[in-house]
Short mmCIF file of C-alpha atoms and ligand atoms in Angstrom, two decimals:
data_model
loop_
_atom_site.label_atom_id
_atom_site.label_comp_id
_atom_site.label_asym_id
_atom_site.label_seq_id
_atom_site.Cartn_x
_atom_site.Cartn_y
_atom_site.Cartn_z
CA MET A 1 1.20 -29.93 -82.08
CA GLU A 2 0.69 -33.75 -82.44
CA GLN A 3 -3.08 -33.16 -81.79
CA THR A 4 -2.99 -30.18 -84.63
CA MET A 5 -1.53 -32.68 -86.70
CA ARG A 6 -4.15 -35.00 -86.46
CA ARG A 7 -6.83 -32.69 -86.62
CA SER A 8 -5.38 -31.54 -89.98
CA LEU A 9 -5.45 -35.48 -91.10
CA ARG A 10 -9.12 -35.66 -90.50
CA GLU A 11 -9.56 -32.21 -92.29
CA VAL A 12 -7.75 -33.49 -95.23
CA ALA A 13 -9.74 -36.74 -95.36
CA GLY A 14 -12.96 -34.37 -95.45
CA VAL A 15 -11.80 -32.28 -98.09
CA LEU A 16 -10.62 -35.17 -100.12
CA ALA A 17 -14.12 -36.74 -99.39
CA LEU A 18 -15.67 -33.74 -101.20
CA ALA A 19 -12.99 -33.37 -103.77
CA ILE A 20 -13.82 -37.05 -104.91
CA GLY A 21 -17.44 -37.21 -104.45
CA GLY A 22 -17.28 -38.98 -101.20
CA ARG A 23 -20.21 -39.16 -98.80
CA ALA A 24 -20.78 -40.38 -95.36
CA VAL A 25 -22.13 -43.71 -94.46
CA GLU A 26 -25.76 -43.92 -95.47
CA PRO A 27 -27.94 -43.66 -92.49
CA GLY A 28 -29.54 -47.03 -91.54
CA THR A 29 -27.04 -49.11 -93.84
CA PRO A 30 -24.42 -51.33 -92.46
CA SER A 31 -20.56 -50.49 -92.47
CA LEU A 32 -19.34 -51.35 -96.00
CA THR A 33 -15.80 -52.21 -94.60
CA ALA A 34 -17.35 -54.64 -92.11
CA LEU A 35 -18.93 -56.49 -95.11
CA THR A 36 -15.83 -56.16 -97.28
CA VAL A 37 -13.32 -57.49 -94.67
CA ALA A 38 -15.96 -60.71 -94.17
CA ALA A 39 -15.88 -61.23 -97.70
CA GLN A 40 -12.22 -61.28 -97.91
CA ARG A 41 -12.36 -63.75 -95.16
CA ALA A 42 -14.89 -65.94 -96.89
CA ILE A 43 -12.40 -65.93 -100.03
CA GLY A 44 -9.35 -66.49 -97.64
CA ALA A 45 -11.07 -69.65 -96.11
CA ARG A 46 -11.36 -71.24 -99.50
CA CYS A 47 -7.29 -71.49 -99.92
CA ALA A 48 -6.33 -74.99 -100.62
CA ASP A 49 -3.10 -74.92 -98.46
CA PRO A 50 -4.32 -75.39 -94.76
CA LEU A 51 -1.45 -73.00 -93.52
CA LEU A 52 -2.67 -70.06 -95.58
CA ARG A 53 -6.38 -70.84 -95.17
CA ASN A 54 -8.29 -68.34 -93.56
CA PRO A 55 -9.83 -69.94 -90.23
CA ASP A 56 -13.11 -67.93 -90.70
CA PHE A 57 -15.15 -70.87 -91.96
CA LEU A 58 -18.33 -69.02 -91.05
CA ALA A 59 -17.68 -65.86 -93.16
CA GLU A 60 -19.28 -67.48 -95.97
CA LYS A 61 -22.46 -68.03 -93.99
CA PHE A 62 -22.63 -64.18 -93.34
CA LEU A 63 -22.86 -63.68 -97.11
CA GLY A 64 -26.52 -64.49 -97.51
CA PRO A 65 -28.83 -62.54 -99.99
CA ASP A 66 -28.73 -59.34 -98.10
CA VAL A 67 -25.00 -59.04 -97.70
CA ARG A 68 -24.68 -60.02 -101.26
CA ALA A 69 -27.35 -57.42 -102.33
CA VAL A 70 -25.44 -54.49 -100.56
CA LEU A 71 -22.01 -55.59 -101.93
CA ALA A 72 -23.41 -56.02 -105.48
CA LYS A 73 -24.60 -52.37 -105.31
CA ARG A 74 -21.79 -50.61 -103.30
CA SER A 75 -18.71 -52.78 -103.73
CA PRO A 76 -19.12 -54.55 -107.15
CA ARG A 77 -15.63 -55.59 -107.48
CA ILE A 78 -15.51 -57.57 -104.32
CA SER A 79 -18.87 -59.04 -105.08
CA ARG A 80 -17.39 -60.48 -108.51
CA GLU A 81 -14.25 -61.58 -106.85
CA LEU A 82 -16.51 -63.70 -104.41
CA ASP A 83 -17.69 -65.50 -107.67
CA MET A 84 -14.11 -66.26 -108.98
CA ASP A 85 -12.02 -69.30 -108.04
CA TYR A 86 -9.47 -68.56 -105.16
CA ASP A 87 -6.14 -67.63 -107.13
CA ASP A 88 -8.15 -65.12 -109.51
CA ALA A 89 -9.84 -63.59 -106.46
CA VAL A 90 -6.56 -63.02 -104.52
CA ARG A 91 -4.70 -61.72 -107.60
CA SER A 92 -7.62 -59.31 -108.21
CA ILE A 93 -7.82 -58.16 -104.52
CA LEU A 94 -4.04 -57.54 -104.35
CA ALA A 95 -4.03 -55.74 -107.42
CA ARG A 96 -6.43 -53.03 -105.65
CA ASP A 97 -4.93 -53.06 -102.08
CA ASN A 98 -2.74 -54.87 -99.85
CA VAL A 99 -4.76 -55.99 -96.82
CA PHE A 100 -5.60 -59.49 -97.59
CA TYR A 101 -2.97 -61.17 -95.98
CA ALA A 102 -3.12 -58.79 -92.94
CA LEU A 103 -6.50 -59.97 -92.52
CA LEU A 104 -5.53 -63.55 -92.54
CA VAL A 105 -2.84 -62.70 -90.02
CA ARG A 106 -5.49 -60.89 -87.94
CA THR A 107 -7.85 -63.67 -87.72
CA LYS A 108 -5.18 -66.12 -86.78
CA TYR A 109 -3.40 -64.07 -84.09
CA ILE A 110 -6.73 -62.99 -82.39
CA ASP A 111 -8.09 -66.52 -82.61
CA THR A 112 -5.16 -67.91 -80.81
CA GLU A 113 -5.10 -65.33 -78.13
CA LEU A 114 -8.86 -65.51 -77.69
CA LYS A 115 -8.36 -69.33 -77.04
CA LYS A 116 -5.55 -68.65 -74.52
CA SER A 117 -7.42 -66.05 -72.63
CA LEU A 118 -10.51 -68.41 -72.34
CA ASP A 119 -8.22 -71.35 -71.18
CA ASP A 120 -6.74 -68.81 -68.56
CA GLY A 121 -10.35 -68.15 -67.26
CA ALA A 122 -11.75 -65.10 -69.14
CA GLU A 123 -15.44 -65.05 -68.43
CA GLN A 124 -16.44 -62.25 -70.89
CA VAL A 125 -15.26 -61.40 -74.46
CA VAL A 126 -16.02 -57.96 -75.72
CA ILE A 127 -15.75 -57.53 -79.30
CA LEU A 128 -15.62 -53.77 -80.09
CA GLY A 129 -16.68 -52.77 -83.69
CA ALA A 130 -17.73 -56.44 -84.23
CA GLY A 131 -18.90 -56.06 -87.70
CA LEU A 132 -19.65 -59.72 -89.08
CA ASP A 133 -16.99 -61.05 -86.51
CA SER A 134 -17.83 -64.87 -86.42
CA ARG A 135 -15.98 -65.73 -83.31
CA ALA A 136 -18.96 -66.09 -81.05
CA TYR A 137 -20.37 -68.57 -83.44
CA ARG A 138 -17.34 -70.59 -84.41
CA PHE A 139 -16.02 -71.06 -80.68
CA THR A 140 -19.15 -72.18 -78.99
CA ARG A 141 -17.06 -75.03 -77.21
CA GLU A 142 -14.68 -72.52 -75.59
CA LEU A 143 -17.07 -70.02 -75.11
CA ARG A 144 -19.66 -72.39 -73.08
CA ARG A 145 -18.79 -70.68 -69.87
CA ALA A 146 -18.47 -67.01 -71.20
CA THR A 147 -20.73 -64.19 -72.26
CA VAL A 148 -19.98 -62.53 -75.42
CA PHE A 149 -20.58 -58.59 -75.97
CA GLU A 150 -20.75 -57.58 -79.65
CA VAL A 151 -20.58 -53.73 -79.62
CA ASP A 152 -21.04 -51.92 -82.79
CA PHE A 153 -23.05 -49.07 -84.55
CA PRO A 154 -26.68 -50.06 -84.62
CA PRO A 155 -27.36 -50.30 -88.54
CA THR A 156 -24.21 -52.69 -88.84
CA GLN A 157 -25.42 -54.71 -85.76
CA GLU A 158 -28.97 -55.15 -86.83
CA PHE A 159 -27.86 -56.22 -90.30
CA LYS A 160 -25.72 -58.66 -88.36
CA LYS A 161 -28.42 -60.29 -86.33
CA ASN A 162 -30.44 -60.90 -89.33
CA CYS A 163 -27.52 -62.78 -90.61
CA VAL A 164 -27.18 -64.99 -87.63
CA ARG A 165 -30.74 -65.50 -87.60
CA GLY A 166 -30.55 -66.66 -91.25
CA PHE A 167 -28.13 -69.37 -90.28
CA LEU A 168 -28.55 -70.23 -86.95
CA GLY A 169 -32.22 -69.97 -86.53
CA GLU A 170 -31.97 -67.59 -83.45
CA LEU A 171 -29.56 -65.45 -81.57
CA PRO A 172 -27.46 -67.48 -79.17
CA ALA A 173 -28.17 -66.94 -75.38
CA ASN A 174 -24.60 -66.02 -74.46
CA VAL A 175 -24.29 -63.16 -76.82
CA ALA A 176 -25.29 -59.67 -76.05
CA PHE A 177 -25.73 -57.17 -78.99
CA VAL A 178 -24.79 -53.77 -77.64
CA PRO A 179 -25.40 -50.80 -79.91
CA ILE A 180 -22.93 -47.76 -79.45
CA ASP A 181 -21.25 -44.80 -81.43
CA PHE A 182 -17.62 -44.90 -79.91
CA SER A 183 -17.43 -41.12 -80.82
CA LYS A 184 -20.36 -40.20 -78.91
CA GLN A 185 -21.28 -42.65 -76.14
CA ASP A 186 -19.34 -43.79 -73.09
CA LEU A 187 -18.20 -47.33 -73.37
CA ALA A 188 -18.22 -48.01 -69.64
CA THR A 189 -21.97 -46.82 -69.16
CA VAL A 190 -23.11 -48.64 -72.39
CA LEU A 191 -21.42 -51.94 -71.34
CA ALA A 192 -22.57 -51.75 -67.98
CA GLY A 193 -26.27 -51.29 -69.12
CA ALA A 194 -25.75 -54.48 -71.22
CA GLY A 195 -24.80 -56.45 -68.25
CA CYS A 196 -20.91 -56.47 -68.71
CA ARG A 197 -19.12 -56.84 -65.29
CA GLU A 198 -16.00 -54.93 -64.61
CA ASP A 199 -15.04 -57.69 -61.93
CA ARG A 200 -14.73 -60.34 -64.50
CA LYS A 201 -11.87 -61.26 -66.36
CA THR A 202 -12.48 -60.20 -69.99
CA PHE A 203 -10.93 -60.43 -73.43
CA PHE A 204 -11.31 -57.47 -75.59
CA ILE A 205 -11.19 -57.75 -79.40
CA TRP A 206 -10.71 -54.40 -81.20
CA GLU A 207 -10.19 -55.70 -84.85
CA GLY A 208 -10.04 -53.13 -87.77
CA VAL A 209 -11.51 -50.43 -85.61
CA SER A 210 -9.01 -48.16 -83.97
CA MET A 211 -8.13 -46.44 -87.42
CA TYR A 212 -11.85 -45.70 -87.95
CA ILE A 213 -12.54 -43.65 -84.78
CA PRO A 214 -11.24 -40.36 -83.50
CA GLN A 215 -8.38 -40.10 -81.11
CA ASP A 216 -10.57 -39.31 -78.13
CA ALA A 217 -12.56 -42.68 -78.59
CA VAL A 218 -9.27 -44.60 -79.01
CA ASP A 219 -7.76 -43.06 -75.66
CA ALA A 220 -11.18 -43.65 -73.78
CA THR A 221 -11.16 -47.28 -74.98
CA LEU A 222 -7.54 -48.01 -73.73
CA ARG A 223 -8.28 -46.22 -70.59
CA PHE A 224 -11.35 -48.13 -70.00
CA VAL A 225 -9.67 -51.44 -70.40
CA ALA A 226 -6.73 -50.17 -68.00
CA THR A 227 -8.88 -48.93 -65.38
CA ARG A 228 -12.29 -50.55 -65.43
CA SER A 229 -11.76 -54.23 -66.24
CA ALA A 230 -10.74 -57.12 -63.97
CA PRO A 231 -7.06 -57.96 -63.27
CA GLY A 232 -5.81 -60.12 -66.15
CA SER A 233 -8.01 -58.81 -68.89
CA ARG A 234 -6.62 -58.27 -72.17
CA ILE A 235 -7.17 -56.34 -75.28
CA ILE A 236 -5.70 -57.45 -78.88
CA PHE A 237 -6.16 -54.85 -81.60
CA ASP A 238 -4.48 -54.05 -85.03
CA TYR A 239 -3.46 -50.55 -85.99
CA MET A 240 -2.03 -48.06 -88.18
CA LEU A 241 0.90 -45.65 -87.77
CA GLU A 242 0.03 -41.94 -88.19
CA SER A 243 3.02 -41.71 -90.66
CA SER A 244 1.57 -44.58 -92.94
CA LEU A 245 -1.81 -42.73 -92.99
CA LYS A 246 -0.01 -39.72 -94.24
CA SER A 247 2.27 -41.65 -96.73
CA PRO A 248 1.30 -41.00 -100.48
CA ARG A 249 1.00 -44.86 -100.74
CA VAL A 250 -1.84 -44.79 -98.31
CA ALA A 251 -3.47 -41.31 -99.04
CA ASN A 252 -3.55 -41.89 -102.81
CA GLY A 253 -4.62 -45.50 -102.58
CA ILE A 254 -6.80 -47.22 -100.11
CA GLN A 255 -7.64 -44.04 -98.20
CA LYS A 256 -9.44 -42.74 -101.51
CA SER A 257 -11.69 -45.65 -101.75
CA LEU A 258 -12.49 -45.39 -97.80
CA ILE A 259 -13.31 -41.85 -98.31
CA ALA A 260 -15.69 -42.53 -101.10
CA ILE A 261 -17.70 -44.82 -98.99
CA GLY A 262 -17.56 -42.79 -96.18
CA GLU A 263 -15.27 -44.64 -93.84
CA PRO A 264 -11.98 -42.96 -93.92
CA TRP A 265 -8.86 -44.02 -91.78
CA ILE A 266 -8.70 -41.11 -89.30
CA PHE A 267 -6.43 -42.20 -86.36
CA GLY A 268 -2.86 -43.36 -86.41
CA PHE A 269 -0.69 -44.00 -83.54
CA PRO A 270 2.36 -41.61 -83.25
CA GLY A 271 5.94 -42.80 -83.51
CA ARG A 272 7.11 -46.16 -84.88
CA ARG A 273 4.83 -48.52 -82.80
CA ALA A 274 1.95 -48.52 -80.34
CA THR A 275 3.86 -49.55 -77.31
CA GLU A 276 4.57 -46.14 -75.76
CA TYR A 277 1.11 -44.97 -76.29
CA VAL A 278 -0.56 -48.02 -74.80
CA LEU A 279 1.68 -47.74 -71.84
CA ASP A 280 1.04 -44.05 -71.42
CA HIS A 281 -2.62 -45.16 -71.17
CA GLY A 282 -2.19 -47.50 -68.35
CA LEU A 283 -1.83 -50.92 -69.99
CA GLN A 284 1.00 -53.43 -69.89
CA VAL A 285 2.20 -54.48 -73.48
CA ILE A 286 2.46 -57.97 -73.89
CA GLY A 287 3.33 -57.93 -77.49
CA ASP A 288 3.69 -55.50 -80.21
CA PRO A 289 5.42 -57.61 -82.85
CA ALA A 290 6.84 -56.13 -86.20
CA PRO A 291 4.88 -56.88 -89.35
CA ASP A 292 7.99 -59.27 -90.48
CA GLU A 293 7.57 -61.05 -87.21
CA LEU A 294 3.74 -61.65 -87.71
CA ALA A 295 4.27 -62.53 -91.20
CA ALA A 296 6.98 -65.28 -90.26
CA LYS A 297 4.64 -66.70 -87.80
CA TYR A 298 1.20 -66.63 -89.67
CA LEU A 299 1.94 -66.55 -93.41
CA ARG A 300 4.32 -69.21 -93.91
CA ALA A 301 2.76 -71.65 -96.74
CA SER A 302 3.19 -75.38 -96.43
CA ASP A 303 6.01 -75.15 -99.00
CA GLY A 304 7.96 -72.75 -96.67
CA HIS A 305 7.51 -69.53 -98.38
CA ILE A 306 6.03 -66.44 -96.76
CA SER A 307 3.07 -64.88 -98.63
CA GLY A 308 2.09 -61.28 -98.35
CA ARG A 309 2.28 -58.82 -95.84
CA ALA A 310 1.32 -58.53 -92.23
CA GLY A 311 -0.01 -55.23 -90.67
CA ARG A 312 0.53 -53.98 -87.11
CA MET A 313 -0.91 -55.67 -84.02
CA CYS A 314 -0.75 -55.08 -80.32
CA LEU A 315 -1.78 -57.38 -77.29
CA ALA A 316 -1.77 -55.45 -74.01
CA SER A 317 -3.24 -56.38 -70.60
CA ARG A 318 -4.51 -54.57 -67.57
CA PRO A 319 -1.85 -54.32 -64.96
C1 SAM B 1 -13.44 -52.48 -90.83
S1 SAM B 1 -14.90 -52.91 -89.79
C2 SAM B 1 -14.37 -54.15 -88.92
C3 SAM B 1 -15.35 -55.17 -88.37
C4 SAM B 1 -14.86 -56.49 -87.47
N1 SAM B 1 -14.18 -55.87 -86.32
C5 SAM B 1 -14.03 -57.23 -88.41
O1 SAM B 1 -12.78 -57.18 -88.18
O2 SAM B 1 -14.31 -58.04 -89.26
C6 SAM B 1 -15.05 -51.64 -88.89
C7 SAM B 1 -16.14 -51.62 -87.64
O3 SAM B 1 -16.07 -50.75 -86.72
C8 SAM B 1 -17.52 -49.99 -86.36
N2 SAM B 1 -17.49 -48.68 -86.22
C9 SAM B 1 -16.70 -47.68 -86.96
N3 SAM B 1 -16.65 -46.51 -86.23
C10 SAM B 1 -17.62 -46.72 -85.29
C11 SAM B 1 -18.11 -45.96 -84.14
N4 SAM B 1 -17.84 -44.55 -84.23
N5 SAM B 1 -18.98 -46.56 -83.15
C12 SAM B 1 -19.23 -47.79 -83.38
N6 SAM B 1 -18.74 -48.70 -84.15
C13 SAM B 1 -18.14 -48.20 -85.14
C14 SAM B 1 -18.19 -50.43 -88.00
O4 SAM B 1 -19.68 -50.55 -87.72
C15 SAM B 1 -17.59 -51.75 -88.11
O5 SAM B 1 -18.31 -52.70 -87.75
#
């Protein structure tokens, strides 16, 4: 029954895509959502209030001429917002969708847990659907004894490698770029082929990805971490609920623009949070905080008020 409902969600997304003239991601082009979330982090990093500033100070560096050209062509609104001052840009983004502050929470929560895991002896960091994630380049001191595996669609990854070469001159020796299509390839095989070791404590980052991939790929990823990673390994991710995906607010709002760019949200966790699903896939849940809790922790401004809304996030470990 649940599978049928999820299938129909994908079918609805497909039909809607046709109805509004949507298309699949152009072959050879980078994921547009990867570029637009990096652009929002770059804007967030300009916030005057240090408590509400996005810590991704390198996001701006990724927005070189290549990225700006793609954004100007395929997402002119964010392109204009990048040229506005901070307050105007945030007002404009919030009028369109409501993920700006959820992105800030994501960056802060994942940064915090990454540092904790490295302090606790994680030797590998696997960034699943890495997009323009800058952590391998922002946390060079903390990562000096760790290997980072950036896993992503080949076109997004090739694009990113050029960006990194552009601002660092070369690709760091401790970062392995691992091309994959999660919906077609086996994560264990692909990671092993890139030299990732199942006997080394690993921190998995799965940021802004679970909603874009089919349920089979979500299940395989959770099971892989539960059964093929070293004890003490952890995974952190943000997620959507199936009920939110079906809500008119999402279906008539952000989902329409995602379909138009060929990157619809197709997976949401059943029930009221991810906990049960994650437990069923063999992991221990360390945290699955409610959005209000995340907002109270990560969205408090210097004057004490809480800005914006958080999304849903989960931190789990291999038993
Ligand atoms: C919204 S972006 C998030 C990027 C990055 N994690 C961040 O938060 O900035 C989604 C990412 O998932 C990747 N992705 C989506 N579907 C994928 C698939 N089937 N196989 C591999 N990567 C995929 C895209 O290439 C993109 O980098």
